[in-house]
Amino acid sequence: MAQDIKATEQSTVAAGHDEQKQKAKVTLYWLSQSRSQRILWLLEELKVDCELKTYQRQHMLAPEELKKVHPLGKSPIITIEADALAKPLILAESGLIVEYLIDHFGPYLAPKKWNEGKEGQVGGESEEWIRYRYFMHYAEGSYMILLVVALLVGNIRSSSVPFFLRPITNGVAGKIESMFLSPNFKTHLDFLESQLATSPHDGEYLCGREITGADIMMSFPLEASKGLAGLTQEKYPRLWVYVEKLEARDAYKRAVQRIIDAEGFYKASL
C-alpha cells in the first residue's frame, strides 16, 4: 500500500512538471564559445522546448544587443514566460539558471537531500546532495576562473607585438603558466579524478550513479580543459571517460545539433 501511495505521488509530481513545461515559454540567448551550451543541453535533458536566439562574439566580447536583454550583456541568459508572471522572468548566471530549471522542470536531476530519518537535521544531508551543491558552486567559483586566466595568457602569448617585445610577452606568459596555472590545474584535475574514483555507490558521475545538474555545470569547463589545462586521457583516465560519457548522451548530441543547424558549426571551447 505504501509503495502504491508513493508511486501515485511521484506520478502526480511528474504530471505537474509536464504541465509546467507545456505552459512555460523559455527563450535561451546563446553566445558562441560560452557557457550557454550547457543550458541548451539541460533544456534538452529536461525535454523543455525553447526558442533559441544565437549571437556571435565580436573581438572576444558579447555583442551590445545582449544588453537589451540583461544589463550586463553576458551569456547565458534565459527568459521565461508563464501564467504566474506579469512580465517575462529574466535569469542570468549559469548556476542560478540550472537550479531554477531543475527545481521547476526536473527535480530528478538533483539528488535526494536527506538521509533516511534525518530530515531537517544539521548534518542529515546525503553525501550525494552535498556533492551536488558543492560542484554547482565549484564549477564557476573555483575552476572556471583558472580557464579564463589561461585564455588570457594564451592571448598574451599570441598577441601581435613588435618582434623586440615578443621575448617580454612570452616571458610574462611563461611565468604565469609555470608559477600559477600549471600547479593549480594539476591540483584541481587531481582532485576531480579522485572525486570520480570515490563517487557514492561506485557511481560514474560526480554525485553518484545518476547524472545531475552538477555534471552539466562541470561539462563545459572540463571540455575546455582538454585544450587549456592539460586534461589528457593518459594523465586523467577517469575524467577523460567521464567527459566522453557526458558528450555521448542523446540530449547533449541534440543540443550540439541545434547549434550546428543554427550556426553551421559547434566548438566546445572558450
mmCIF file of C-alpha atoms in Angstrom:
data_model
loop_
_atom_site.group_PDB
_atom_site.id
_atom_site.type_symbol
_atom_site.label_atom_id
_atom_site.label_comp_id
_atom_site.label_asym_id
_atom_site.label_seq_id
_atom_site.Cartn_x
_atom_site.Cartn_y
_atom_site.Cartn_z
ATOM 1 C CA MET A 1 0.000 0.000 0.000
ATOM 2 C CA ALA A 2 2.766 2.421 0.943
ATOM 3 C CA GLN A 3 4.560 1.726 -2.336
ATOM 4 C CA ASP A 4 1.338 2.359 -4.257
ATOM 5 C CA ILE A 5 0.862 5.695 -2.492
ATOM 6 C CA LYS A 6 4.493 6.707 -3.212
ATOM 7 C CA ALA A 7 4.150 5.747 -6.880
ATOM 8 C CA THR A 8 0.942 7.763 -7.119
ATOM 9 C CA GLU A 9 2.635 10.797 -5.536
ATOM 10 C CA GLN A 10 5.565 10.539 -7.965
ATOM 11 C CA SER A 11 3.198 10.286 -10.922
ATOM 12 C CA THR A 12 1.314 13.351 -9.713
ATOM 13 C CA VAL A 13 4.535 15.347 -9.322
ATOM 14 C CA ALA A 14 5.729 14.268 -12.786
ATOM 15 C CA ALA A 15 2.400 15.252 -14.307
ATOM 16 C CA GLY A 16 2.655 18.654 -12.637
ATOM 17 C CA HIS A 17 6.115 19.246 -14.093
ATOM 18 C CA ASP A 18 4.934 18.159 -17.547
ATOM 19 C CA GLU A 19 2.088 20.655 -17.293
ATOM 20 C CA GLN A 20 4.542 23.426 -16.377
ATOM 21 C CA LYS A 21 6.678 22.539 -19.402
ATOM 22 C CA GLN A 22 3.677 22.946 -21.669
ATOM 23 C CA LYS A 23 2.644 26.302 -20.209
ATOM 24 C CA ALA A 24 6.067 27.936 -19.886
ATOM 25 C CA LYS A 25 7.802 29.570 -22.834
ATOM 26 C CA VAL A 26 11.581 29.539 -22.464
ATOM 27 C CA THR A 27 13.982 31.564 -24.588
ATOM 28 C CA LEU A 28 17.730 30.929 -24.451
ATOM 29 C CA TYR A 29 20.119 33.655 -25.549
ATOM 30 C CA TRP A 30 23.079 31.619 -26.765
ATOM 31 C CA LEU A 31 26.548 33.083 -27.330
ATOM 32 C CA SER A 32 29.296 31.348 -29.276
ATOM 33 C CA GLN A 33 32.155 29.863 -27.214
ATOM 34 C CA SER A 34 30.342 30.401 -23.933
ATOM 35 C CA ARG A 35 28.794 28.569 -21.014
ATOM 36 C CA SER A 36 25.366 28.836 -22.639
ATOM 37 C CA GLN A 37 25.816 25.467 -24.376
ATOM 38 C CA ARG A 38 25.300 23.569 -21.128
ATOM 39 C CA ILE A 39 21.982 25.381 -20.608
ATOM 40 C CA LEU A 40 20.809 24.231 -24.022
ATOM 41 C CA TRP A 41 21.922 20.709 -23.112
ATOM 42 C CA LEU A 42 19.992 20.911 -19.807
ATOM 43 C CA LEU A 43 16.834 22.013 -21.626
ATOM 44 C CA GLU A 44 17.214 19.017 -23.929
ATOM 45 C CA GLU A 45 17.674 16.700 -20.927
ATOM 46 C CA LEU A 46 14.511 18.143 -19.396
ATOM 47 C CA LYS A 47 12.655 17.954 -22.714
ATOM 48 C CA VAL A 48 11.693 21.610 -22.336
ATOM 49 C CA ASP A 49 11.061 23.308 -25.662
ATOM 50 C CA CYS A 50 12.872 26.602 -26.022
ATOM 51 C CA GLU A 51 13.310 29.352 -28.546
ATOM 52 C CA LEU A 52 16.980 29.722 -29.399
ATOM 53 C CA LYS A 53 18.468 33.123 -30.190
ATOM 54 C CA THR A 54 22.128 32.941 -31.181
ATOM 55 C CA TYR A 55 24.814 35.611 -31.020
ATOM 56 C CA GLN A 56 28.425 35.735 -32.186
ATOM 57 C CA ARG A 57 31.301 37.258 -30.254
ATOM 58 C CA GLN A 58 32.843 40.470 -31.564
ATOM 59 C CA HIS A 59 36.552 40.765 -30.718
ATOM 60 C CA MET A 60 36.047 38.113 -27.986
ATOM 61 C CA LEU A 61 33.220 40.110 -26.394
ATOM 62 C CA ALA A 62 29.477 39.597 -26.383
ATOM 63 C CA PRO A 63 27.616 41.923 -28.755
ATOM 64 C CA GLU A 64 25.898 45.030 -27.403
ATOM 65 C CA GLU A 65 22.482 43.585 -28.343
ATOM 66 C CA LEU A 66 22.619 41.272 -25.329
ATOM 67 C CA LYS A 67 22.484 44.308 -23.027
ATOM 68 C CA LYS A 68 18.936 44.815 -24.245
ATOM 69 C CA VAL A 69 18.084 41.521 -22.556
ATOM 70 C CA HIS A 70 20.190 41.922 -19.383
ATOM 71 C CA PRO A 71 22.209 45.000 -18.320
ATOM 72 C CA LEU A 72 25.474 43.040 -18.079
ATOM 73 C CA GLY A 73 25.116 41.711 -21.613
ATOM 74 C CA LYS A 74 26.548 38.320 -20.702
ATOM 75 C CA SER A 75 25.525 34.804 -21.683
ATOM 76 C CA PRO A 76 23.831 32.532 -20.776
ATOM 77 C CA ILE A 77 20.554 34.316 -20.260
ATOM 78 C CA ILE A 78 17.104 32.818 -20.361
ATOM 79 C CA THR A 79 13.690 34.413 -20.260
ATOM 80 C CA ILE A 80 10.619 32.558 -19.071
ATOM 81 C CA GLU A 81 7.006 33.446 -19.768
ATOM 82 C CA ALA A 82 4.385 31.695 -17.643
ATOM 83 C CA ASP A 83 0.897 32.211 -16.244
ATOM 84 C CA ALA A 84 2.226 33.305 -12.843
ATOM 85 C CA LEU A 85 4.334 36.084 -14.375
ATOM 86 C CA ALA A 86 3.105 39.548 -15.240
ATOM 87 C CA LYS A 87 6.207 40.008 -17.405
ATOM 88 C CA PRO A 88 8.974 37.661 -18.577
ATOM 89 C CA LEU A 89 11.356 36.430 -15.900
ATOM 90 C CA ILE A 90 14.970 37.127 -16.858
ATOM 91 C CA LEU A 91 17.607 34.824 -15.392
ATOM 92 C CA ALA A 92 21.375 35.152 -15.759
ATOM 93 C CA GLU A 93 24.294 33.182 -14.261
ATOM 94 C CA SER A 94 24.643 29.513 -15.132
ATOM 95 C CA GLY A 95 24.243 28.166 -11.598
ATOM 96 C CA LEU A 96 21.008 30.047 -10.962
ATOM 97 C CA ILE A 97 19.586 29.044 -14.334
ATOM 98 C CA VAL A 98 20.419 25.361 -13.798
ATOM 99 C CA GLU A 99 18.952 25.313 -10.292
ATOM 100 C CA TYR A 100 15.783 27.141 -11.365
ATOM 101 C CA LEU A 101 15.129 24.875 -14.333
ATOM 102 C CA ILE A 102 15.741 21.731 -12.275
ATOM 103 C CA ASP A 103 13.508 22.970 -9.452
ATOM 104 C CA HIS A 104 10.588 23.548 -11.801
ATOM 105 C CA PHE A 105 11.029 21.096 -14.662
ATOM 106 C CA GLY A 106 13.245 18.233 -13.489
ATOM 107 C CA PRO A 107 13.901 17.681 -9.774
ATOM 108 C CA TYR A 108 15.137 14.190 -10.679
ATOM 109 C CA LEU A 109 18.382 15.888 -11.783
ATOM 110 C CA ALA A 110 19.102 16.770 -8.145
ATOM 111 C CA PRO A 111 19.981 14.061 -5.599
ATOM 112 C CA LYS A 112 17.785 13.261 -2.618
ATOM 113 C CA LYS A 113 18.673 15.804 0.056
ATOM 114 C CA TRP A 114 18.158 13.968 3.339
ATOM 115 C CA ASN A 115 19.366 10.662 4.684
ATOM 116 C CA GLU A 116 16.506 8.466 5.869
ATOM 117 C CA GLY A 117 15.266 9.519 9.310
ATOM 118 C CA LYS A 118 17.455 12.657 9.426
ATOM 119 C CA GLU A 119 15.195 15.082 7.607
ATOM 120 C CA GLY A 120 15.796 18.691 8.657
ATOM 121 C CA GLN A 121 18.725 17.871 10.938
ATOM 122 C CA VAL A 122 22.078 19.636 10.755
ATOM 123 C CA GLY A 123 24.382 17.122 9.102
ATOM 124 C CA GLY A 124 21.473 14.977 7.949
ATOM 125 C CA GLU A 125 22.113 15.663 4.259
ATOM 126 C CA SER A 126 23.123 12.856 1.939
ATOM 127 C CA GLU A 127 26.651 12.711 0.542
ATOM 128 C CA GLU A 128 25.196 12.902 -2.969
ATOM 129 C CA TRP A 129 23.360 16.141 -2.189
ATOM 130 C CA ILE A 130 26.388 17.762 -0.501
ATOM 131 C CA ARG A 131 28.492 16.918 -3.547
ATOM 132 C CA TYR A 132 25.762 18.268 -5.811
ATOM 133 C CA ARG A 133 25.624 21.639 -4.086
ATOM 134 C CA TYR A 134 29.416 21.808 -3.880
ATOM 135 C CA PHE A 135 30.045 21.202 -7.573
ATOM 136 C CA MET A 136 27.229 23.559 -8.568
ATOM 137 C CA HIS A 137 29.328 26.327 -6.984
ATOM 138 C CA TYR A 138 32.797 24.891 -7.617
ATOM 139 C CA ALA A 139 32.383 24.913 -11.409
ATOM 140 C CA GLU A 140 32.324 28.708 -11.595
ATOM 141 C CA GLY A 141 33.705 29.738 -8.210
ATOM 142 C CA SER A 142 36.922 27.701 -8.175
ATOM 143 C CA TYR A 143 37.648 26.138 -11.548
ATOM 144 C CA MET A 144 36.356 28.363 -14.306
ATOM 145 C CA ILE A 145 38.475 31.338 -13.262
ATOM 146 C CA LEU A 146 41.625 29.326 -13.990
ATOM 147 C CA LEU A 147 40.447 28.683 -17.541
ATOM 148 C CA VAL A 148 39.735 32.372 -18.075
ATOM 149 C CA VAL A 149 43.259 33.241 -16.902
ATOM 150 C CA ALA A 150 44.672 30.540 -19.203
ATOM 151 C CA LEU A 151 42.750 32.022 -22.123
ATOM 152 C CA LEU A 152 44.119 35.499 -21.388
ATOM 153 C CA VAL A 153 47.663 34.152 -21.080
ATOM 154 C CA GLY A 154 47.264 32.429 -24.439
ATOM 155 C CA ASN A 155 46.175 35.727 -25.952
ATOM 156 C CA ILE A 156 49.221 37.456 -24.488
ATOM 157 C CA ARG A 157 51.481 34.807 -25.979
ATOM 158 C CA SER A 158 49.893 35.034 -29.438
ATOM 159 C CA SER A 159 49.371 38.817 -29.482
ATOM 160 C CA SER A 160 50.695 40.845 -32.369
ATOM 161 C CA VAL A 161 53.567 42.866 -30.929
ATOM 162 C CA PRO A 162 56.860 44.143 -32.360
ATOM 163 C CA PHE A 163 59.476 41.379 -32.509
ATOM 164 C CA PHE A 164 61.676 43.057 -29.896
ATOM 165 C CA LEU A 165 58.790 42.914 -27.371
ATOM 166 C CA ARG A 166 57.912 39.280 -28.004
ATOM 167 C CA PRO A 167 60.509 37.907 -25.535
ATOM 168 C CA ILE A 168 58.874 40.072 -22.864
ATOM 169 C CA THR A 169 55.290 38.953 -23.586
ATOM 170 C CA ASN A 170 56.379 35.308 -23.882
ATOM 171 C CA GLY A 171 58.307 35.607 -20.633
ATOM 172 C CA VAL A 172 55.303 37.063 -18.794
ATOM 173 C CA ALA A 173 53.024 34.349 -20.191
ATOM 174 C CA GLY A 174 55.515 31.620 -19.308
ATOM 175 C CA LYS A 175 55.867 32.828 -15.709
ATOM 176 C CA ILE A 176 52.096 32.894 -15.181
ATOM 177 C CA GLU A 177 51.789 29.401 -16.632
ATOM 178 C CA SER A 178 54.636 27.850 -14.652
ATOM 179 C CA MET A 179 54.085 29.610 -11.318
ATOM 180 C CA PHE A 180 50.275 29.818 -11.216
ATOM 181 C CA LEU A 181 48.329 27.940 -13.868
ATOM 182 C CA SER A 182 50.188 24.620 -14.148
ATOM 183 C CA PRO A 183 50.324 23.843 -10.408
ATOM 184 C CA ASN A 184 46.725 24.936 -9.878
ATOM 185 C CA PHE A 185 45.412 22.927 -12.817
ATOM 186 C CA LYS A 186 47.249 19.869 -11.538
ATOM 187 C CA THR A 187 45.751 20.310 -8.064
ATOM 188 C CA HIS A 188 42.227 20.651 -9.426
ATOM 189 C CA LEU A 189 42.425 17.875 -12.001
ATOM 190 C CA ASP A 190 43.944 15.500 -9.436
ATOM 191 C CA PHE A 191 41.084 16.419 -7.109
ATOM 192 C CA LEU A 192 38.414 15.815 -9.746
ATOM 193 C CA GLU A 193 39.972 12.496 -10.744
ATOM 194 C CA SER A 194 39.819 11.422 -7.083
ATOM 195 C CA GLN A 195 36.219 12.606 -6.763
ATOM 196 C CA LEU A 196 35.199 10.317 -9.605
ATOM 197 C CA ALA A 197 37.137 7.462 -8.024
ATOM 198 C CA THR A 198 35.198 7.925 -4.768
ATOM 199 C CA SER A 199 31.780 8.687 -6.247
ATOM 200 C CA PRO A 200 28.972 7.454 -3.945
ATOM 201 C CA HIS A 201 27.759 3.917 -4.610
ATOM 202 C CA ASP A 202 30.568 3.408 -7.151
ATOM 203 C CA GLY A 203 28.844 5.857 -9.472
ATOM 204 C CA GLU A 204 30.198 7.076 -12.783
ATOM 205 C CA TYR A 205 29.141 10.668 -12.175
ATOM 206 C CA LEU A 206 30.418 13.207 -9.659
ATOM 207 C CA CYS A 207 27.465 12.742 -7.313
ATOM 208 C CA GLY A 208 26.745 9.059 -7.740
ATOM 209 C CA ARG A 209 25.155 6.689 -10.200
ATOM 210 C CA GLU A 210 22.835 9.208 -11.841
ATOM 211 C CA ILE A 211 23.619 12.351 -13.781
ATOM 212 C CA THR A 212 22.764 15.611 -12.010
ATOM 213 C CA GLY A 213 22.814 19.323 -12.710
ATOM 214 C CA ALA A 214 26.303 19.417 -11.193
ATOM 215 C CA ASP A 215 27.616 17.214 -14.006
ATOM 216 C CA ILE A 216 26.052 19.561 -16.528
ATOM 217 C CA MET A 217 27.682 22.541 -14.794
ATOM 218 C CA MET A 218 31.078 20.815 -14.893
ATOM 219 C CA SER A 219 30.818 19.747 -18.533
ATOM 220 C CA PHE A 220 31.893 22.988 -20.188
ATOM 221 C CA PRO A 221 34.985 23.702 -18.050
ATOM 222 C CA LEU A 222 36.175 20.102 -18.429
ATOM 223 C CA GLU A 223 35.699 20.170 -22.192
ATOM 224 C CA ALA A 224 37.690 23.400 -22.324
ATOM 225 C CA SER A 225 40.353 21.797 -20.119
ATOM 226 C CA LYS A 226 41.396 19.473 -22.931
ATOM 227 C CA GLY A 227 42.916 22.447 -24.720
ATOM 228 C CA LEU A 228 43.779 24.770 -21.875
ATOM 229 C CA ALA A 229 44.522 22.779 -18.727
ATOM 230 C CA GLY A 230 46.392 19.654 -19.751
ATOM 231 C CA LEU A 231 43.481 17.247 -19.392
ATOM 232 C CA THR A 232 44.610 14.143 -21.275
ATOM 233 C CA GLN A 233 43.489 10.533 -21.310
ATOM 234 C CA GLU A 234 46.919 9.367 -20.159
ATOM 235 C CA LYS A 235 47.086 11.613 -17.081
ATOM 236 C CA TYR A 236 43.419 11.559 -16.088
ATOM 237 C CA PRO A 237 41.718 8.438 -17.440
ATOM 238 C CA ARG A 238 38.614 8.695 -15.249
ATOM 239 C CA LEU A 239 37.999 12.332 -16.156
ATOM 240 C CA TRP A 240 38.522 11.582 -19.826
ATOM 241 C CA VAL A 241 35.996 8.751 -19.819
ATOM 242 C CA TYR A 242 33.608 10.907 -17.755
ATOM 243 C CA VAL A 243 33.660 13.739 -20.287
ATOM 244 C CA GLU A 244 33.177 11.287 -23.148
ATOM 245 C CA LYS A 245 30.210 9.783 -21.292
ATOM 246 C CA LEU A 246 28.611 13.234 -20.961
ATOM 247 C CA GLU A 247 29.201 14.034 -24.626
ATOM 248 C CA ALA A 248 27.665 10.695 -25.650
ATOM 249 C CA ARG A 249 24.273 11.454 -24.115
ATOM 250 C CA ASP A 250 21.446 11.833 -26.601
ATOM 251 C CA ALA A 251 20.348 15.166 -25.121
ATOM 252 C CA TYR A 252 23.899 16.525 -25.427
ATOM 253 C CA LYS A 253 24.036 15.475 -29.071
ATOM 254 C CA ARG A 254 20.655 17.096 -29.763
ATOM 255 C CA ALA A 255 21.888 20.348 -28.216
ATOM 256 C CA VAL A 256 25.032 20.303 -30.367
ATOM 257 C CA GLN A 257 22.961 19.586 -33.482
ATOM 258 C CA ARG A 258 20.699 22.550 -32.762
ATOM 259 C CA ILE A 259 23.732 24.821 -32.749
ATOM 260 C CA ILE A 260 25.087 23.280 -35.936
ATOM 261 C CA ASP A 261 21.699 23.809 -37.564
ATOM 262 C CA ALA A 262 21.635 27.437 -36.427
ATOM 263 C CA GLU A 263 25.289 28.403 -36.816
ATOM 264 C CA GLY A 264 26.772 25.861 -39.185
ATOM 265 C CA PHE A 265 29.328 24.544 -36.685
ATOM 266 C CA TYR A 266 29.921 23.916 -32.968
ATOM 267 C CA LYS A 267 33.146 24.217 -30.984
ATOM 268 C CA ALA A 268 33.328 23.334 -27.285
ATOM 269 C CA SER A 269 35.903 25.848 -26.118
ATOM 270 C CA LEU A 270 36.361 29.298 -24.627
#
